[in-house]
Amino acid sequence: MHVKLSSPLLSYRQDMTQVNVLPSLTAANLTDQAAPPMGSADRLKLLDDPAEWAAFSLPEKDTAGHWSSSVVFEGMHCAACAITLEDALRAVPGVSSVQISSASHRGRIVWSPEQTRPSEWMQSVERFGYKAVPANDARAHEQRRQEARRMVWRLSVAAMCMMQVMMYATPAYVSAPGDISPESMHLLRWASWVLSLPVMFFSCAPFFGSAWRDLRERQISMDLPVALGMLVTFVVSSLGTFEPMGPFGAEVYFDSLTMFVFFLLMGRWLELRLRDRTAGALEAVLNRLPDSVRKRQQDGSWERISIRRLAVGDVIEVLPGEAFAGDGRVLYGQSQVDEALLTGESLPLTRQAGDRVVAGSHNLSGTLEVQIEQVGAATRYAQIVALMESASVSKPSMALLVDRWAKPFLMAVLLASLASAIYWWPTDPAHALMVAVAVLIVTCPCALSLATPAAMLATAGALARSGVLVRRLEALQNLAAIDTIIFDKTGTLTRDAFEVAQIHTRSGVQSQQALTWASALARHSLHPVSRALRSEARRQAQLVGDLPALDALLAQNVSEAAGQGLRGHLAISGGVGLTLRLGSASFCQAPAFDGHHLQVSLADDAGWLATFELAEELRPEAPTVVAELQKMGLTLKVLSGDGHAAVAQVAQSVGISDARGGCSPQDKLQALKQWQAQGHRVAMVGDGLNDGPVLAGADVSFALGQAVPLAQSKADFVLMGGQLGVLVSTVLRSRQTLRIVKQNLVWAAVYNAACVPLALMGFLPAWAAGLGMALSSLLVVLNALRLAQGLTPHPPQNAALTQSTKLTPT
């Protein structure tokens, strides 16, 4: 059996009732109803086939010979669960790195195939009662739906039993002594005990299972104190029912038990729903590819195949409402296409024959025939997925602090509960145990563990829907504290498209010849200047019918000096070779020419050959963005490698007074470090192509433009739409996020500070403790949900700025 692998990140779901393909051994179809039943270990063994790794893993760039796998964990509820999982995975020989987010339930595991296999490290977490599922597995979404349905059933049983138990308990609260006979009261207790059994054995099953797992493995999670509280309450009340005259017969607490379970389950169900909304934008981007596609066969017929069998050169039919499975070019048809989640472009775009389409975007209206040009990791969608998966498992420093103290805090809760029971025992054993139960429940740090990641993930999801990718959640926290923003000029404050305005050459060199040679070097760079030179050379060659000759001219041994230019060898007719340099005037030792245009020079071994003047256009939104950022109290600067005159003119046009030109990457980094040494928190906004050192050195970095190679970019944020306007909204959203995180942390601290003393003094019944615990977690998630709304493009462009401004000499 041979299955063509085309994507390391694509969803590999298959509907075997509709798709006529050979079955794959991925986890997506391991539960096929037609397959014979197999155990969990057998299913995981199938993932040990190296051909299956690409479905949920990528080769690790930082560690040679290692793979990085993205998985979703089932059964997680808290930060302590994440710590337990990380400890279990790190204990497996061959696992070098583990990152798990308790908020998104996703993890990133780096492992060596020479020492371990996926089944081994996946089985290591099953021993603790959890389950690891490949992140792109179709089963993951379906199992989450099944988990939600099971939780609804448990919640429904708890609600019905709670209402009946409360009905039986009400007479004891409202009747006067002697109004109800002891026999009737005893009968009501027995009825309450019977109704509590479904709650204990069905509704509470997940808590007891998790607690038993913790005890067996000598671990601790937030379910352990909760389960202990439930068990103690039920045992004390049962003893009071069986022996009314015994030490625990004075009162039973079935009403408190069922109410507590109901409130806790209700809180967790709502948390589950809200978590899907806050982190849902990340999932929406991570799972946008179709399960299968209609491929055109050699005889012209169409056959539906699995997306994993899709290859470059295939022609597929994309119907209205379907997503594009790969990057390609439209051969036939016309339609409207939604690229909002990939490019930040909110309006549908028209695509017709000859236009390009991108994987993950949606076809809205007409039927299109598309020839595939890129699949799998080569698509921009795959790079976006890799970035977002990295963000979904990253942890801000505040969350790391909470995680670090989660287990010690839970241990302190158990000790405090034991101390309260010992203190109250001589007075009333039954009351002592119920005080201990209240302490166990009310001090559960669920709200504290959700405070930071819930808000951060909600913001990351909203930014993703607006075309802003977040590489690290920590960057949101840092962005809220910046006071200085540095802009690059080319492709940032100006558009990333240039026009060749004038060409200066040395004696004996023709302009067309110089442009052709420069184009041969420029094709090896993604810089806007290189693209402009290449475009102009192709335009002129097409006019004279010499385009094939231009495309055939190839430069060899091309290398790039960061921030300076390109160097390479060019073989021309007659076997003569030229060693050329293309870049700044200092790099090419070129003369300076008057004017405000951007100047790029070409030189050979004999010296200067030509200088190209390129006219650039100011981004229409740049002046308004600068004004809004300055209103926010931020200091703005421009650092650029272009000439001083051109940089000064752009800075003056947008309203920035501090601008420096002629800066190498080292000069930019040195200036950045000087400002940081003075106590400033600095953000850098660049094109992401040749600003690597300064982007890496800044406290926060932005890469702007759709030409950014995402896999290589080291920026914390990538503005997919190439619009500066969203920069203002991102800064504002980061500040709002930090405010909400602080509100969540303050609320969690105040809640514990107020309720713990009440529980220790015996003034807080178990049902009230359960209600408070559930409400505290819900309040944290609801507060974070305010961040889940998409960004409003900000600031609005006024009429005076809607026309592009061409920068010409004045």
mmCIF file with all atom_site columns, N, CA, C and O in Angstrom, residues 301-339:
data_model
loop_
_atom_site.group_PDB
_atom_site.id
_atom_site.type_symbol
_atom_site.label_atom_id
_atom_site.label_alt_id
_atom_site.label_comp_id
_atom_site.label_asym_id
_atom_site.label_entity_id
_atom_site.label_seq_id
_atom_site.pdbx_PDB_ins_code
_atom_site.Cartn_x
_atom_site.Cartn_y
_atom_site.Cartn_z
_atom_site.occupancy
_atom_site.B_iso_or_equiv
_atom_site.pdbx_formal_charge
_atom_site.auth_seq_id
_atom_site.auth_comp_id
_atom_site.auth_asym_id
_atom_site.auth_atom_id
_atom_site.pdbx_PDB_model_num
ATOM 1   N N  . SER A 1 301 ? -12.644 12.996 -16.656 1.00 0.00 ? 301 SER A N  1
ATOM 2   C CA . SER A 1 301 ? -13.632 12.756 -15.599 1.00 0.00 ? 301 SER A CA 1
ATOM 3   C C  . SER A 1 301 ? -13.109 13.271 -14.262 1.00 0.00 ? 301 SER A C  1
ATOM 4   O O  . SER A 1 301 ? -11.916 13.560 -14.105 1.00 0.00 ? 301 SER A O  1
ATOM 5   N N  . TRP A 1 302 ? -14.013 13.374 -13.306 1.00 0.00 ? 302 TRP A N  1
ATOM 6   C CA . TRP A 1 302 ? -13.659 13.879 -11.972 1.00 0.00 ? 302 TRP A CA 1
ATOM 7   C C  . TRP A 1 302 ? -13.794 12.751 -10.957 1.00 0.00 ? 302 TRP A C  1
ATOM 8   O O  . TRP A 1 302 ? -14.769 12.013 -10.962 1.00 0.00 ? 302 TRP A O  1
ATOM 9   N N  . GLU A 1 303 ? -12.814 12.641 -10.086 1.00 0.00 ? 303 GLU A N  1
ATOM 10  C CA . GLU A 1 303 ? -12.826 11.625 -9.033  1.00 0.00 ? 303 GLU A CA 1
ATOM 11  C C  . GLU A 1 303 ? -12.490 12.285 -7.698  1.00 0.00 ? 303 GLU A C  1
ATOM 12  O O  . GLU A 1 303 ? -11.554 13.087 -7.617  1.00 0.00 ? 303 GLU A O  1
ATOM 13  N N  . ARG A 1 304 ? -13.272 11.955 -6.692  1.00 0.00 ? 304 ARG A N  1
ATOM 14  C CA . ARG A 1 304 ? -13.001 12.522 -5.358  1.00 0.00 ? 304 ARG A CA 1
ATOM 15  C C  . ARG A 1 304 ? -11.900 11.723 -4.673  1.00 0.00 ? 304 ARG A C  1
ATOM 16  O O  . ARG A 1 304 ? -11.995 10.494 -4.554  1.00 0.00 ? 304 ARG A O  1
ATOM 17  N N  . ILE A 1 305 ? -10.856 12.414 -4.246  1.00 0.00 ? 305 ILE A N  1
ATOM 18  C CA . ILE A 1 305 ? -9.708  11.758 -3.616  1.00 0.00 ? 305 ILE A CA 1
ATOM 19  C C  . ILE A 1 305 ? -9.423  12.410 -2.272  1.00 0.00 ? 305 ILE A C  1
ATOM 20  O O  . ILE A 1 305 ? -9.862  13.529 -1.986  1.00 0.00 ? 305 ILE A O  1
ATOM 21  N N  . SER A 1 306 ? -8.685  11.715 -1.452  1.00 0.00 ? 306 SER A N  1
ATOM 22  C CA . SER A 1 306 ? -8.239  12.275 -0.179  1.00 0.00 ? 306 SER A CA 1
ATOM 23  C C  . SER A 1 306 ? -7.271  13.419 -0.432  1.00 0.00 ? 306 SER A C  1
ATOM 24  O O  . SER A 1 306 ? -6.469  13.391 -1.376  1.00 0.00 ? 306 SER A O  1
ATOM 25  N N  . ILE A 1 307 ? -7.324  14.420 0.414   1.00 0.00 ? 307 ILE A N  1
ATOM 26  C CA . ILE A 1 307 ? -6.439  15.568 0.256   1.00 0.00 ? 307 ILE A CA 1
ATOM 27  C C  . ILE A 1 307 ? -4.976  15.163 0.372   1.00 0.00 ? 307 ILE A C  1
ATOM 28  O O  . ILE A 1 307 ? -4.089  15.799 -0.181  1.00 0.00 ? 307 ILE A O  1
ATOM 29  N N  . ARG A 1 308 ? -4.717  14.058 1.052   1.00 0.00 ? 308 ARG A N  1
ATOM 30  C CA . ARG A 1 308 ? -3.333  13.625 1.231   1.00 0.00 ? 308 ARG A CA 1
ATOM 31  C C  . ARG A 1 308 ? -2.740  13.095 -0.064  1.00 0.00 ? 308 ARG A C  1
ATOM 32  O O  . ARG A 1 308 ? -1.525  12.963 -0.173  1.00 0.00 ? 308 ARG A O  1
ATOM 33  N N  . ARG A 1 309 ? -3.572  12.764 -1.029  1.00 0.00 ? 309 ARG A N  1
ATOM 34  C CA . ARG A 1 309 ? -3.066  12.271 -2.315  1.00 0.00 ? 309 ARG A CA 1
ATOM 35  C C  . ARG A 1 309 ? -2.905  13.402 -3.328  1.00 0.00 ? 309 ARG A C  1
ATOM 36  O O  . ARG A 1 309 ? -2.501  13.166 -4.466  1.00 0.00 ? 309 ARG A O  1
ATOM 37  N N  . LEU A 1 310 ? -3.196  14.617 -2.916  1.00 0.00 ? 310 LEU A N  1
ATOM 38  C CA . LEU A 1 310 ? -3.082  15.761 -3.818  1.00 0.00 ? 310 LEU A CA 1
ATOM 39  C C  . LEU A 1 310 ? -1.617  16.096 -4.060  1.00 0.00 ? 310 LEU A C  1
ATOM 40  O O  . LEU A 1 310 ? -0.805  16.095 -3.121  1.00 0.00 ? 310 LEU A O  1
ATOM 41  N N  . ALA A 1 311 ? -1.253  16.371 -5.313  1.00 0.00 ? 311 ALA A N  1
ATOM 42  C CA . ALA A 1 311 ? 0.132   16.660 -5.665  1.00 0.00 ? 311 ALA A CA 1
ATOM 43  C C  . ALA A 1 311 ? 0.197   17.899 -6.551  1.00 0.00 ? 311 ALA A C  1
ATOM 44  O O  . ALA A 1 311 ? -0.800  18.329 -7.144  1.00 0.00 ? 311 ALA A O  1
ATOM 45  N N  . VAL A 1 312 ? 1.387   18.489 -6.622  1.00 0.00 ? 312 VAL A N  1
ATOM 46  C CA . VAL A 1 312 ? 1.605   19.656 -7.478  1.00 0.00 ? 312 VAL A CA 1
ATOM 47  C C  . VAL A 1 312 ? 1.307   19.270 -8.928  1.00 0.00 ? 312 VAL A C  1
ATOM 48  O O  . VAL A 1 312 ? 1.717   18.214 -9.411  1.00 0.00 ? 312 VAL A O  1
ATOM 49  N N  . GLY A 1 313 ? 0.581   20.132 -9.627  1.00 0.00 ? 313 GLY A N  1
ATOM 50  C CA . GLY A 1 313 ? 0.210   19.883 -11.011 1.00 0.00 ? 313 GLY A CA 1
ATOM 51  C C  . GLY A 1 313 ? -1.188  19.332 -11.184 1.00 0.00 ? 313 GLY A C  1
ATOM 52  O O  . GLY A 1 313 ? -1.733  19.373 -12.296 1.00 0.00 ? 313 GLY A O  1
ATOM 53  N N  . ASP A 1 314 ? -1.797  18.809 -10.103 1.00 0.00 ? 314 ASP A N  1
ATOM 54  C CA . ASP A 1 314 ? -3.158  18.294 -10.201 1.00 0.00 ? 314 ASP A CA 1
ATOM 55  C C  . ASP A 1 314 ? -4.141  19.436 -10.454 1.00 0.00 ? 314 ASP A C  1
ATOM 56  O O  . ASP A 1 314 ? -3.931  20.575 -10.006 1.00 0.00 ? 314 ASP A O  1
ATOM 57  N N  . VAL A 1 315 ? -5.212  19.136 -11.169 1.00 0.00 ? 315 VAL A N  1
ATOM 58  C CA . VAL A 1 315 ? -6.292  20.096 -11.396 1.00 0.00 ? 315 VAL A CA 1
ATOM 59  C C  . VAL A 1 315 ? -7.498  19.641 -10.590 1.00 0.00 ? 315 VAL A C  1
ATOM 60  O O  . VAL A 1 315 ? -7.932  18.487 -10.704 1.00 0.00 ? 315 VAL A O  1
ATOM 61  N N  . ILE A 1 316 ? -8.008  20.530 -9.760  1.00 0.00 ? 316 ILE A N  1
ATOM 62  C CA . ILE A 1 316 ? -9.130  20.189 -8.896  1.00 0.00 ? 316 ILE A CA 1
ATOM 63  C C  . ILE A 1 316 ? -10.302 21.131 -9.169  1.00 0.00 ? 316 ILE A C  1
ATOM 64  O O  . ILE A 1 316 ? -10.117 22.239 -9.679  1.00 0.00 ? 316 ILE A O  1
ATOM 65  N N  . GLU A 1 317 ? -11.495 20.668 -8.812  1.00 0.00 ? 317 GLU A N  1
ATOM 66  C CA . GLU A 1 317 ? -12.701 21.478 -8.924  1.00 0.00 ? 317 GLU A CA 1
ATOM 67  C C  . GLU A 1 317 ? -13.124 21.906 -7.533  1.00 0.00 ? 317 GLU A C  1
ATOM 68  O O  . GLU A 1 317 ? -13.263 21.065 -6.637  1.00 0.00 ? 317 GLU A O  1
ATOM 69  N N  . VAL A 1 318 ? -13.304 23.205 -7.354  1.00 0.00 ? 318 VAL A N  1
ATOM 70  C CA . VAL A 1 318 ? -13.678 23.751 -6.050  1.00 0.00 ? 318 VAL A CA 1
ATOM 71  C C  . VAL A 1 318 ? -15.076 24.342 -6.173  1.00 0.00 ? 318 VAL A C  1
ATOM 72  O O  . VAL A 1 318 ? -15.292 25.315 -6.895  1.00 0.00 ? 318 VAL A O  1
ATOM 73  N N  . LEU A 1 319 ? -16.024 23.749 -5.455  1.00 0.00 ? 319 LEU A N  1
ATOM 74  C CA . LEU A 1 319 ? -17.410 24.181 -5.515  1.00 0.00 ? 319 LEU A CA 1
ATOM 75  C C  . LEU A 1 319 ? -17.663 25.326 -4.544  1.00 0.00 ? 319 LEU A C  1
ATOM 76  O O  . LEU A 1 319 ? -16.885 25.537 -3.601  1.00 0.00 ? 319 LEU A O  1
ATOM 77  N N  . PRO A 1 320 ? -18.754 26.079 -4.730  1.00 0.00 ? 320 PRO A N  1
ATOM 78  C CA . PRO A 1 320 ? -19.082 27.144 -3.766  1.00 0.00 ? 320 PRO A CA 1
ATOM 79  C C  . PRO A 1 320 ? -19.224 26.583 -2.349  1.00 0.00 ? 320 PRO A C  1
ATOM 80  O O  . PRO A 1 320 ? -19.838 25.532 -2.142  1.00 0.00 ? 320 PRO A O  1
ATOM 81  N N  . GLY A 1 321 ? -18.630 27.280 -1.385  1.00 0.00 ? 321 GLY A N  1
ATOM 82  C CA . GLY A 1 321 ? -18.677 26.847 0.006   1.00 0.00 ? 321 GLY A CA 1
ATOM 83  C C  . GLY A 1 321 ? -17.521 25.974 0.422   1.00 0.00 ? 321 GLY A C  1
ATOM 84  O O  . GLY A 1 321 ? -17.344 25.709 1.606   1.00 0.00 ? 321 GLY A O  1
ATOM 85  N N  . GLU A 1 322 ? -16.691 25.517 -0.542  1.00 0.00 ? 322 GLU A N  1
ATOM 86  C CA . GLU A 1 322 ? -15.558 24.667 -0.215  1.00 0.00 ? 322 GLU A CA 1
ATOM 87  C C  . GLU A 1 322 ? -14.299 25.504 -0.024  1.00 0.00 ? 322 GLU A C  1
ATOM 88  O O  . GLU A 1 322 ? -14.190 26.624 -0.516  1.00 0.00 ? 322 GLU A O  1
ATOM 89  N N  . ALA A 1 323 ? -13.329 24.922 0.699   1.00 0.00 ? 323 ALA A N  1
ATOM 90  C CA . ALA A 1 323 ? -12.041 25.579 0.907   1.00 0.00 ? 323 ALA A CA 1
ATOM 91  C C  . ALA A 1 323 ? -11.042 25.061 -0.116  1.00 0.00 ? 323 ALA A C  1
ATOM 92  O O  . ALA A 1 323 ? -11.143 23.933 -0.602  1.00 0.00 ? 323 ALA A O  1
ATOM 93  N N  . PHE A 1 324 ? -10.069 25.897 -0.437  1.00 0.00 ? 324 PHE A N  1
ATOM 94  C CA . PHE A 1 324 ? -9.015  25.501 -1.366  1.00 0.00 ? 324 PHE A CA 1
ATOM 95  C C  . PHE A 1 324 ? -8.004  24.625 -0.626  1.00 0.00 ? 324 PHE A C  1
ATOM 96  O O  . PHE A 1 324 ? -7.552  24.959 0.474   1.00 0.00 ? 324 PHE A O  1
ATOM 97  N N  . ALA A 1 325 ? -7.645  23.509 -1.240  1.00 0.00 ? 325 ALA A N  1
ATOM 98  C CA . ALA A 1 325 ? -6.780  22.532 -0.586  1.00 0.00 ? 325 ALA A CA 1
ATOM 99  C C  . ALA A 1 325 ? -5.305  22.844 -0.732  1.00 0.00 ? 325 ALA A C  1
ATOM 100 O O  . ALA A 1 325 ? -4.473  22.277 -0.022  1.00 0.00 ? 325 ALA A O  1
ATOM 101 N N  . GLY A 1 326 ? -4.936  23.718 -1.638  1.00 0.00 ? 326 GLY A N  1
ATOM 102 C CA . GLY A 1 326 ? -3.537  24.080 -1.838  1.00 0.00 ? 326 GLY A CA 1
ATOM 103 C C  . GLY A 1 326 ? -3.439  25.420 -2.541  1.00 0.00 ? 326 GLY A C  1
ATOM 104 O O  . GLY A 1 326 ? -4.435  25.973 -3.015  1.00 0.00 ? 326 GLY A O  1
ATOM 105 N N  . ASP A 1 327 ? -2.229  25.957 -2.607  1.00 0.00 ? 327 ASP A N  1
ATOM 106 C CA . ASP A 1 327 ? -2.003  27.179 -3.375  1.00 0.00 ? 327 ASP A CA 1
ATOM 107 C C  . ASP A 1 327 ? -2.019  26.826 -4.863  1.00 0.00 ? 327 ASP A C  1
ATOM 108 O O  . ASP A 1 327 ? -1.472  25.792 -5.271  1.00 0.00 ? 327 ASP A O  1
ATOM 109 N N  . GLY A 1 328 ? -2.638  27.657 -5.686  1.00 0.00 ? 328 GLY A N  1
ATOM 110 C CA . GLY A 1 328 ? -2.700  27.337 -7.100  1.00 0.00 ? 328 GLY A CA 1
ATOM 111 C C  . GLY A 1 328 ? -3.162  28.504 -7.940  1.00 0.00 ? 328 GLY A C  1
ATOM 112 O O  . GLY A 1 328 ? -3.333  29.630 -7.457  1.00 0.00 ? 328 GLY A O  1
ATOM 113 N N  . ARG A 1 329 ? -3.399  28.213 -9.212  1.00 0.00 ? 329 ARG A N  1
ATOM 114 C CA . ARG A 1 329 ? -3.822  29.223 -10.169 1.00 0.00 ? 329 ARG A CA 1
ATOM 115 C C  . ARG A 1 329 ? -5.146  28.784 -10.801 1.00 0.00 ? 329 ARG A C  1
ATOM 116 O O  . ARG A 1 329 ? -5.321  27.609 -11.147 1.00 0.00 ? 329 ARG A O  1
ATOM 117 N N  . VAL A 1 330 ? -6.066  29.731 -10.919 1.00 0.00 ? 330 VAL A N  1
ATOM 118 C CA . VAL A 1 330 ? -7.383  29.435 -11.489 1.00 0.00 ? 330 VAL A CA 1
ATOM 119 C C  . VAL A 1 330 ? -7.250  29.213 -12.995 1.00 0.00 ? 330 VAL A C  1
ATOM 120 O O  . VAL A 1 330 ? -6.689  30.050 -13.708 1.00 0.00 ? 330 VAL A O  1
ATOM 121 N N  . LEU A 1 331 ? -7.752  28.080 -13.473 1.00 0.00 ? 331 LEU A N  1
ATOM 122 C CA . LEU A 1 331 ? -7.753  27.780 -14.905 1.00 0.00 ? 331 LEU A CA 1
ATOM 123 C C  . LEU A 1 331 ? -9.063  28.172 -15.567 1.00 0.00 ? 331 LEU A C  1
ATOM 124 O O  . LEU A 1 331 ? -9.086  28.590 -16.727 1.00 0.00 ? 331 LEU A O  1
ATOM 125 N N  . TYR A 1 332 ? -10.157 27.988 -14.822 1.00 0.00 ? 332 TYR A N  1
ATOM 126 C CA . TYR A 1 332 ? -11.470 28.241 -15.417 1.00 0.00 ? 332 TYR A CA 1
ATOM 127 C C  . TYR A 1 332 ? -12.443 28.664 -14.332 1.00 0.00 ? 332 TYR A C  1
ATOM 128 O O  . TYR A 1 332 ? -12.423 28.128 -13.213 1.00 0.00 ? 332 TYR A O  1
ATOM 129 N N  . GLY A 1 333 ? -13.311 29.623 -14.680 1.00 0.00 ? 333 GLY A N  1
ATOM 130 C CA . GLY A 1 333 ? -14.351 30.050 -13.760 1.00 0.00 ? 333 GLY A CA 1
ATOM 131 C C  . GLY A 1 333 ? -14.072 31.394 -13.132 1.00 0.00 ? 333 GLY A C  1
ATOM 132 O O  . GLY A 1 333 ? -12.979 31.963 -13.252 1.00 0.00 ? 333 GLY A O  1
ATOM 133 N N  . GLN A 1 334 ? -15.074 31.923 -12.453 1.00 0.00 ? 334 GLN A N  1
ATOM 134 C CA . GLN A 1 334 ? -14.970 33.193 -11.738 1.00 0.00 ? 334 GLN A CA 1
ATOM 135 C C  . GLN A 1 334 ? -15.778 33.097 -10.456 1.00 0.00 ? 334 GLN A C  1
ATOM 136 O O  . GLN A 1 334 ? -16.865 32.516 -10.441 1.00 0.00 ? 334 GLN A O  1
ATOM 137 N N  . SER A 1 335 ? -15.238 33.655 -9.379  1.00 0.00 ? 335 SER A N  1
ATOM 138 C CA . SER A 1 335 ? -15.912 33.528 -8.092  1.00 0.00 ? 335 SER A CA 1
ATOM 139 C C  . SER A 1 335 ? -15.414 34.610 -7.144  1.00 0.00 ? 335 SER A C  1
ATOM 140 O O  . SER A 1 335 ? -14.450 35.327 -7.424  1.00 0.00 ? 335 SER A O  1
ATOM 141 N N  . GLN A 1 336 ? -16.109 34.706 -6.024  1.00 0.00 ? 336 GLN A N  1
ATOM 142 C CA . GLN A 1 336 ? -15.672 35.541 -4.908  1.00 0.00 ? 336 GLN A CA 1
ATOM 143 C C  . GLN A 1 336 ? -14.994 34.630 -3.882  1.00 0.00 ? 336 GLN A C  1
ATOM 144 O O  . GLN A 1 336 ? -15.486 33.544 -3.579  1.00 0.00 ? 336 GLN A O  1
ATOM 145 N N  . VAL A 1 337 ? -13.864 35.077 -3.322  1.00 0.00 ? 337 VAL A N  1
ATOM 146 C CA . VAL A 1 337 ? -13.063 34.257 -2.418  1.00 0.00 ? 337 VAL A CA 1
ATOM 147 C C  . VAL A 1 337 ? -12.871 34.991 -1.099  1.00 0.00 ? 337 VAL A C  1
ATOM 148 O O  . VAL A 1 337 ? -12.609 36.201 -1.083  1.00 0.00 ? 337 VAL A O  1
ATOM 149 N N  . ASP A 1 338 ? -13.038 34.261 0.008   1.00 0.00 ? 338 ASP A N  1
ATOM 150 C CA . ASP A 1 338 ? -12.842 34.819 1.352   1.00 0.00 ? 338 ASP A CA 1
ATOM 151 C C  . ASP A 1 338 ? -11.456 34.421 1.840   1.00 0.00 ? 338 ASP A C  1
ATOM 152 O O  . ASP A 1 338 ? -11.185 33.244 2.088   1.00 0.00 ? 338 ASP A O  1
ATOM 153 N N  . GLU A 1 339 ? -10.561 35.415 1.995   1.00 0.00 ? 339 GLU A N  1
ATOM 154 C CA . GLU A 1 339 ? -9.209  35.173 2.502   1.00 0.00 ? 339 GLU A CA 1
ATOM 155 C C  . GLU A 1 339 ? -8.980  35.872 3.830   1.00 0.00 ? 339 GLU A C  1
ATOM 156 O O  . GLU A 1 339 ? -7.834  36.120 4.229   1.00 0.00 ? 339 GLU A O  1
#
